[in-house]
mmCIF file of C-alpha atoms and ligand atoms in Angstrom:
data_model
loop_
_atom_site.group_PDB
_atom_site.id
_atom_site.type_symbol
_atom_site.label_atom_id
_atom_site.label_comp_id
_atom_site.label_asym_id
_atom_site.label_seq_id
_atom_site.Cartn_x
_atom_site.Cartn_y
_atom_site.Cartn_z
ATOM 1 C CA UNK A 52 -33.424 56.797 65.258
ATOM 2 C CA UNK A 53 -37.218 57.255 64.574
ATOM 3 C CA UNK A 54 -39.675 57.805 67.312
ATOM 4 C CA UNK A 55 -39.951 54.767 68.932
ATOM 5 C CA UNK A 56 -40.138 54.362 72.051
ATOM 6 C CA UNK A 57 -36.292 52.648 73.118
ATOM 7 C CA UNK A 58 -37.049 49.766 75.374
ATOM 8 C CA UNK A 59 -35.530 48.433 77.861
ATOM 9 C CA UNK A 60 -36.024 44.316 78.972
ATOM 10 C CA UNK A 61 -35.066 43.312 81.820
ATOM 11 C CA UNK A 62 -35.269 38.678 81.842
ATOM 12 C CA UNK A 63 -34.924 37.982 85.195
ATOM 13 C CA UNK A 64 -34.721 33.998 84.668
ATOM 14 C CA UNK A 65 -34.905 31.782 87.377
ATOM 15 C CA UNK A 66 -34.183 34.106 89.993
ATOM 16 C CA UNK A 67 -36.079 35.485 93.086
ATOM 17 C CA UNK A 68 -39.247 34.272 95.104
ATOM 18 C CA UNK A 69 -42.239 36.413 95.015
ATOM 19 C CA UNK A 70 -41.241 38.914 98.015
ATOM 20 C CA UNK A 71 -37.685 39.150 96.740
ATOM 21 C CA UNK A 72 -39.047 40.124 93.678
ATOM 22 C CA UNK A 73 -41.318 42.748 94.958
ATOM 23 C CA UNK A 74 -38.764 43.757 96.124
ATOM 24 C CA UNK A 75 -36.650 44.235 93.471
ATOM 25 C CA UNK A 76 -39.576 46.267 91.274
ATOM 26 C CA UNK A 77 -40.179 48.097 94.460
ATOM 27 C CA UNK A 78 -36.537 49.515 94.369
ATOM 28 C CA UNK A 79 -36.801 50.127 91.074
ATOM 29 C CA UNK A 80 -40.196 52.471 91.271
ATOM 30 C CA UNK A 81 -37.840 53.900 93.685
ATOM 31 C CA UNK A 82 -35.342 54.568 91.570
ATOM 32 C CA UNK A 83 -36.676 54.352 87.886
ATOM 33 C CA UNK A 84 -38.355 57.547 86.190
ATOM 34 C CA UNK A 85 -41.083 58.054 83.909
ATOM 35 C CA UNK A 86 -39.389 59.251 80.190
ATOM 36 C CA UNK A 87 -42.112 58.677 77.153
ATOM 37 C CA UNK A 88 -39.737 58.007 74.701
ATOM 38 C CA UNK A 89 -38.784 55.027 76.586
ATOM 39 C CA UNK A 90 -40.343 52.120 77.619
ATOM 40 C CA UNK A 91 -39.070 49.524 80.480
ATOM 41 C CA UNK A 92 -40.191 45.701 80.947
ATOM 42 C CA UNK A 93 -40.128 43.286 83.515
ATOM 43 C CA UNK A 94 -39.462 40.150 82.650
ATOM 44 C CA UNK A 95 -40.304 37.924 85.484
ATOM 45 C CA UNK A 96 -40.369 34.128 86.772
ATOM 46 C CA UNK A 97 -44.044 32.828 85.314
ATOM 47 C CA UNK A 98 -45.196 32.175 89.570
ATOM 48 C CA UNK A 99 -44.015 35.374 90.135
ATOM 49 C CA UNK A 100 -45.866 37.645 87.109
ATOM 50 C CA UNK A 101 -49.331 37.631 88.507
ATOM 51 C CA UNK A 102 -49.130 38.923 91.909
ATOM 52 C CA UNK A 103 -45.909 41.255 90.514
ATOM 53 C CA UNK A 104 -49.010 42.099 88.232
ATOM 54 C CA UNK A 105 -50.869 44.000 90.692
ATOM 55 C CA UNK A 106 -48.407 45.332 92.235
ATOM 56 C CA UNK A 107 -46.730 46.906 89.214
ATOM 57 C CA UNK A 108 -46.758 50.713 88.417
ATOM 58 C CA UNK A 109 -47.822 49.996 84.950
ATOM 59 C CA UNK A 110 -47.307 54.089 84.127
ATOM 60 C CA UNK A 111 -43.129 52.827 84.402
ATOM 61 C CA UNK A 112 -43.047 48.970 84.040
ATOM 62 C CA UNK A 113 -44.875 46.730 81.744
ATOM 63 C CA UNK A 114 -44.438 42.925 82.280
ATOM 64 C CA UNK A 115 -43.422 40.050 80.113
ATOM 65 C CA UNK A 116 -42.952 36.456 79.925
ATOM 66 C CA UNK A 117 -39.963 34.631 79.721
ATOM 67 C CA UNK A 118 -41.955 31.564 77.869
ATOM 68 C CA UNK A 119 -44.579 29.863 76.526
ATOM 69 C CA UNK A 120 -46.851 26.935 75.214
ATOM 70 C CA UNK A 121 -47.625 28.144 71.939
ATOM 71 C CA UNK A 122 -51.182 26.205 72.030
ATOM 72 C CA UNK A 123 -53.699 27.976 73.801
ATOM 73 C CA UNK A 124 -55.410 25.912 76.078
ATOM 74 C CA UNK A 125 -54.540 21.124 76.493
ATOM 75 C CA UNK A 126 -53.653 18.809 78.090
ATOM 76 C CA UNK A 127 -50.083 19.549 78.228
ATOM 77 C CA UNK A 128 -48.960 18.894 81.649
ATOM 78 C CA UNK A 129 -46.696 21.595 83.558
ATOM 79 C CA UNK A 130 -47.498 24.723 80.755
ATOM 80 C CA UNK A 131 -49.477 28.039 80.500
ATOM 81 C CA UNK A 132 -50.108 29.187 77.151
ATOM 82 C CA UNK A 133 -50.165 32.690 75.777
ATOM 83 C CA UNK A 134 -53.976 32.527 76.402
ATOM 84 C CA UNK A 135 -53.022 32.643 79.663
ATOM 85 C CA UNK A 136 -50.977 35.336 79.576
ATOM 86 C CA UNK A 137 -53.271 37.510 78.243
ATOM 87 C CA UNK A 138 -53.526 40.072 81.138
ATOM 88 C CA UNK A 139 -50.695 39.835 82.638
ATOM 89 C CA UNK A 140 -48.806 40.662 80.037
ATOM 90 C CA UNK A 141 -47.879 43.580 76.761
ATOM 91 C CA UNK A 142 -44.586 40.631 75.656
ATOM 92 C CA UNK A 143 -43.274 37.738 76.019
ATOM 93 C CA UNK A 144 -39.261 36.315 75.730
ATOM 94 C CA UNK A 145 -39.672 33.567 72.327
ATOM 95 C CA UNK A 146 -36.269 31.647 71.166
ATOM 96 C CA UNK A 147 -33.595 32.545 74.113
ATOM 97 C CA UNK A 148 -30.912 30.881 73.645
ATOM 98 C CA UNK A 149 -31.493 29.258 76.598
ATOM 99 C CA UNK A 150 -34.610 28.030 75.577
ATOM 100 C CA UNK A 151 -33.383 27.219 71.423
ATOM 101 C CA UNK A 152 -30.304 25.588 73.931
ATOM 102 C CA UNK A 153 -31.771 23.502 77.269
ATOM 103 C CA UNK A 154 -34.537 23.331 75.957
ATOM 104 C CA UNK A 155 -34.234 22.054 72.256
ATOM 105 C CA UNK A 156 -36.378 24.173 71.074
ATOM 106 C CA UNK A 157 -36.150 24.649 67.608
ATOM 107 C CA UNK A 158 -36.722 26.585 64.706
ATOM 108 C CA UNK A 159 -40.269 25.566 64.893
ATOM 109 C CA UNK A 160 -41.096 25.779 67.588
ATOM 110 C CA UNK A 161 -40.131 29.828 67.925
ATOM 111 C CA UNK A 162 -42.122 29.715 64.999
ATOM 112 C CA UNK A 163 -45.311 28.716 66.826
ATOM 113 C CA UNK A 164 -44.715 30.628 69.383
ATOM 114 C CA UNK A 165 -44.814 33.871 67.829
ATOM 115 C CA UNK A 166 -47.618 33.349 66.188
ATOM 116 C CA UNK A 167 -49.107 31.729 69.738
ATOM 117 C CA UNK A 168 -47.622 34.985 71.162
ATOM 118 C CA UNK A 169 -50.100 37.297 68.241
ATOM 119 C CA UNK A 170 -52.687 36.157 67.960
ATOM 120 C CA UNK A 171 -53.043 36.261 71.567
ATOM 121 C CA UNK A 172 -52.038 39.850 71.691
ATOM 122 C CA UNK A 173 -49.254 39.592 73.219
ATOM 123 C CA UNK A 174 -45.697 41.044 71.696
ATOM 124 C CA UNK A 175 -43.237 38.442 70.729
ATOM 125 C CA UNK A 176 -39.669 39.369 72.082
ATOM 126 C CA UNK A 177 -37.805 37.094 68.716
ATOM 127 C CA UNK A 178 -33.927 36.071 70.074
ATOM 128 C CA UNK A 179 -31.462 35.733 67.976
ATOM 129 C CA UNK A 180 -28.173 34.568 67.586
ATOM 130 C CA UNK A 181 -25.645 32.893 66.423
ATOM 131 C CA UNK A 182 -23.417 30.785 68.611
ATOM 132 C CA UNK A 183 -19.419 30.670 68.995
ATOM 133 C CA UNK A 184 -18.442 28.240 66.735
ATOM 134 C CA UNK A 185 -20.912 29.956 64.249
ATOM 135 C CA UNK A 186 -19.660 32.977 64.940
ATOM 136 C CA UNK A 187 -15.476 31.829 64.247
ATOM 137 C CA UNK A 188 -17.171 29.579 60.771
ATOM 138 C CA UNK A 189 -18.058 33.292 60.286
ATOM 139 C CA UNK A 190 -22.029 32.211 59.614
ATOM 140 C CA UNK A 191 -23.216 34.687 62.246
ATOM 141 C CA UNK A 192 -26.215 36.068 58.619
ATOM 142 C CA UNK A 193 -26.720 32.140 57.334
ATOM 143 C CA UNK A 194 -28.087 32.060 61.266
ATOM 144 C CA UNK A 195 -29.640 34.512 61.765
ATOM 145 C CA UNK A 196 -31.845 34.626 58.733
ATOM 146 C CA UNK A 197 -32.683 31.105 59.148
ATOM 147 C CA UNK A 198 -33.635 31.833 62.691
ATOM 148 C CA UNK A 199 -35.807 35.018 61.385
ATOM 149 C CA UNK A 200 -36.894 33.813 58.605
ATOM 150 C CA UNK A 201 -38.553 30.664 59.941
ATOM 151 C CA UNK A 202 -39.751 32.625 63.110
ATOM 152 C CA UNK A 203 -42.054 35.151 60.700
ATOM 153 C CA UNK A 204 -43.337 33.004 58.116
ATOM 154 C CA UNK A 205 -46.283 33.166 59.949
ATOM 155 C CA UNK A 206 -46.696 36.723 60.601
ATOM 156 C CA UNK A 207 -48.203 38.348 57.670
ATOM 157 C CA UNK A 208 -47.638 42.023 56.533
ATOM 158 C CA UNK A 209 -49.706 44.156 59.588
ATOM 159 C CA UNK A 210 -48.627 41.843 62.260
ATOM 160 C CA UNK A 211 -44.912 42.367 61.541
ATOM 161 C CA UNK A 212 -44.994 46.317 63.668
ATOM 162 C CA UNK A 213 -45.935 44.196 66.554
ATOM 163 C CA UNK A 214 -42.280 41.874 66.446
ATOM 164 C CA UNK A 215 -39.400 42.858 68.769
ATOM 165 C CA UNK A 216 -36.623 41.313 67.539
ATOM 166 C CA UNK A 217 -33.248 41.011 69.886
ATOM 167 C CA UNK A 218 -30.003 40.074 68.780
ATOM 168 C CA UNK A 219 -28.655 37.929 71.195
ATOM 169 C CA UNK A 220 -25.453 36.195 70.205
ATOM 170 C CA UNK A 221 -25.175 33.376 71.947
ATOM 171 C CA UNK A 222 -21.076 33.511 72.940
ATOM 172 C CA UNK A 223 -21.596 37.317 74.398
ATOM 173 C CA UNK A 224 -24.873 36.321 76.865
ATOM 174 C CA UNK A 225 -22.986 35.768 80.460
ATOM 175 C CA UNK A 226 -24.693 32.100 80.466
ATOM 176 C CA UNK A 227 -22.392 31.297 77.824
ATOM 177 C CA UNK A 228 -18.858 32.917 78.200
ATOM 178 C CA UNK A 229 -20.705 37.010 77.863
ATOM 179 C CA UNK A 230 -17.429 38.114 75.693
ATOM 180 C CA UNK A 231 -18.531 41.725 75.168
ATOM 181 C CA UNK A 232 -19.291 42.392 71.997
ATOM 182 C CA UNK A 233 -18.211 45.243 70.349
ATOM 183 C CA UNK A 234 -20.334 48.088 69.251
ATOM 184 C CA UNK A 235 -18.968 48.862 66.188
ATOM 185 C CA UNK A 236 -18.029 44.605 65.552
ATOM 186 C CA UNK A 237 -22.607 44.004 65.431
ATOM 187 C CA UNK A 238 -23.596 47.455 63.911
ATOM 188 C CA UNK A 239 -23.710 45.822 61.025
ATOM 189 C CA UNK A 240 -25.764 43.322 62.369
ATOM 190 C CA UNK A 241 -27.858 45.411 62.979
ATOM 191 C CA UNK A 242 -28.522 46.069 59.009
ATOM 192 C CA UNK A 243 -28.438 43.132 58.029
ATOM 193 C CA UNK A 244 -31.341 41.865 60.136
ATOM 194 C CA UNK A 245 -33.035 44.982 58.768
ATOM 195 C CA UNK A 246 -32.632 44.385 55.986
ATOM 196 C CA UNK A 247 -33.965 40.689 56.576
ATOM 197 C CA UNK A 248 -37.404 42.595 57.201
ATOM 198 C CA UNK A 249 -36.849 44.351 54.204
ATOM 199 C CA UNK A 250 -37.016 41.566 52.106
ATOM 200 C CA UNK A 251 -40.126 40.227 53.846
ATOM 201 C CA UNK A 252 -42.104 42.767 54.764
ATOM 202 C CA UNK A 253 -40.991 45.826 52.435
ATOM 203 C CA UNK A 254 -38.646 49.073 53.613
ATOM 204 C CA UNK A 255 -41.367 50.367 56.013
ATOM 205 C CA UNK A 256 -42.221 47.489 58.170
ATOM 206 C CA UNK A 257 -38.144 47.626 58.551
ATOM 207 C CA UNK A 258 -38.008 51.113 59.585
ATOM 208 C CA UNK A 259 -41.003 50.118 62.739
ATOM 209 C CA UNK A 260 -39.764 47.550 63.939
ATOM 210 C CA UNK A 261 -37.697 46.908 66.732
ATOM 211 C CA UNK A 262 -34.122 46.117 67.103
ATOM 212 C CA UNK A 263 -32.285 45.109 70.435
ATOM 213 C CA UNK A 264 -29.111 44.047 71.396
ATOM 214 C CA UNK A 265 -28.654 41.688 74.271
ATOM 215 C CA UNK A 266 -25.256 39.809 75.298
ATOM 216 C CA UNK A 267 -24.209 41.155 79.126
ATOM 217 C CA UNK A 268 -24.404 44.684 78.734
ATOM 218 C CA UNK A 269 -24.659 46.851 82.157
ATOM 219 C CA UNK A 270 -24.755 49.922 83.667
ATOM 220 C CA UNK A 271 -21.070 50.188 82.181
ATOM 221 C CA UNK A 272 -21.583 49.675 78.465
ATOM 222 C CA UNK A 273 -25.301 49.961 77.434
ATOM 223 C CA UNK A 274 -24.806 53.262 75.682
ATOM 224 C CA UNK A 275 -22.349 52.541 73.104
ATOM 225 C CA UNK A 276 -25.050 49.688 71.495
ATOM 226 C CA UNK A 277 -27.471 52.124 72.674
ATOM 227 C CA UNK A 278 -25.988 54.351 70.198
ATOM 228 C CA UNK A 279 -25.566 51.553 67.270
ATOM 229 C CA UNK A 280 -27.717 53.006 63.872
ATOM 230 C CA UNK A 281 -30.877 50.923 64.871
ATOM 231 C CA UNK A 282 -30.221 49.873 67.909
ATOM 232 C CA UNK A 283 -33.907 50.362 70.306
ATOM 233 C CA UNK A 284 -32.983 48.712 72.904
ATOM 234 C CA UNK A 285 -31.538 46.593 75.336
ATOM 235 C CA UNK A 286 -32.263 43.160 76.602
ATOM 236 C CA UNK A 287 -30.161 41.972 79.776
ATOM 237 C CA UNK A 288 -30.167 39.437 81.423
ATOM 238 C CA UNK A 289 -27.318 39.041 84.383
ATOM 239 C CA UNK A 290 -27.339 42.929 85.172
ATOM 240 C CA UNK A 291 -31.187 43.123 85.241
ATOM 241 C CA UNK A 292 -30.569 41.943 89.189
ATOM 242 C CA UNK A 293 -29.010 44.151 90.170
ATOM 243 C CA UNK A 294 -31.162 47.408 90.773
ATOM 244 C CA UNK A 295 -28.369 49.722 90.159
ATOM 245 C CA UNK A 296 -27.479 48.826 87.444
ATOM 246 C CA UNK A 297 -30.090 48.355 86.132
ATOM 247 C CA UNK A 298 -31.852 51.771 86.998
ATOM 248 C CA UNK A 299 -28.282 52.576 85.088
ATOM 249 C CA UNK A 300 -28.659 52.007 82.230
ATOM 250 C CA UNK A 301 -32.503 53.387 82.381
ATOM 251 C CA UNK A 302 -30.800 56.466 83.623
ATOM 252 C CA UNK A 303 -28.172 56.264 80.408
ATOM 253 C CA UNK A 304 -31.265 55.779 78.069
ATOM 254 C CA UNK A 305 -32.588 58.726 79.274
ATOM 255 C CA UNK A 306 -29.735 60.720 78.963
ATOM 256 C CA UNK A 307 -29.031 59.949 76.130
ATOM 257 C CA UNK A 308 -31.868 60.780 75.000
ATOM 258 C CA UNK A 309 -31.659 63.895 76.486
ATOM 259 C CA UNK A 310 -29.214 64.652 74.800
ATOM 260 C CA UNK A 311 -30.745 64.326 71.562
ATOM 261 C CA UNK A 312 -29.619 60.746 69.318
ATOM 262 C CA UNK A 313 -30.390 61.107 65.763
HETATM 263 C C1 PEP B 163 -29.816 37.436 78.320
HETATM 264 O O1 PEP B 163 -29.733 36.570 78.709
HETATM 265 O O2 PEP B 163 -30.884 37.885 77.175
HETATM 266 C C2 PEP B 163 -28.860 38.471 78.463
HETATM 267 C C3 PEP B 163 -28.230 39.493 77.488
HETATM 268 O O3 PEP B 163 -28.029 38.313 79.435
HETATM 269 P P1 PEP B 163 -26.969 38.787 80.215
HETATM 270 O O4 PEP B 163 -27.209 39.824 80.032
HETATM 271 O O5 PEP B 163 -26.760 37.893 81.303
HETATM 272 O O6 PEP B 163 -25.870 38.507 79.523
#
């Protein structure tokens, strides 16, 4: 592990109205302690970003968008651009499997969103991962290669340090079946992702880029993933809606770092 801050991201998806989100944030404020090596990021719905940005203690939390449009402005009814989010969020989730599968977002759509986020000083959390069929057919590496190479094709060597990659096997995400991945089975995938970055941008970039794990992570199993060599944090869906579970994940991280994971 390098001296990168461990990133714990809550993806609230299309859940919680403004008052529910405000209550959850209030509880998390009470429960979560500040740790200089941990960054806790909340990704509420678009509607809730603005009110939460006023309520949030910025020493404890940062905000992320779950999605945005790749154009900065224009006649795109119903859309919100990264430009509009610039003052509200530090991060944006890009290429989430629900976007790829339910909204047919292509490799190129994801590429354009990564570029738009960077252009607007927002750090993309680029989600990559294979489906169950691809997993069974042993196509994981090819799928990740295509997703990573395309998504990063407009990212320069000075921008790469600002990218976060979340490895989320689709079959492990609760939405799509939620089978638990064994940390020992996915450790080589983390190596593979870093190898991709090394091939594209060199060894320094491969060290600096943060790579997260996502897929049915909760407070009971988070540590197993956080201990994977080269894993810099977790992206949490379902469990992030429960403040005990989400705060428990942050607690495990806190404990692990204080025990001195090297
Ligand atoms: C996700 O949607 O990114 C995710 C990891 O969800 P869950 O934790 O519910 O599997």
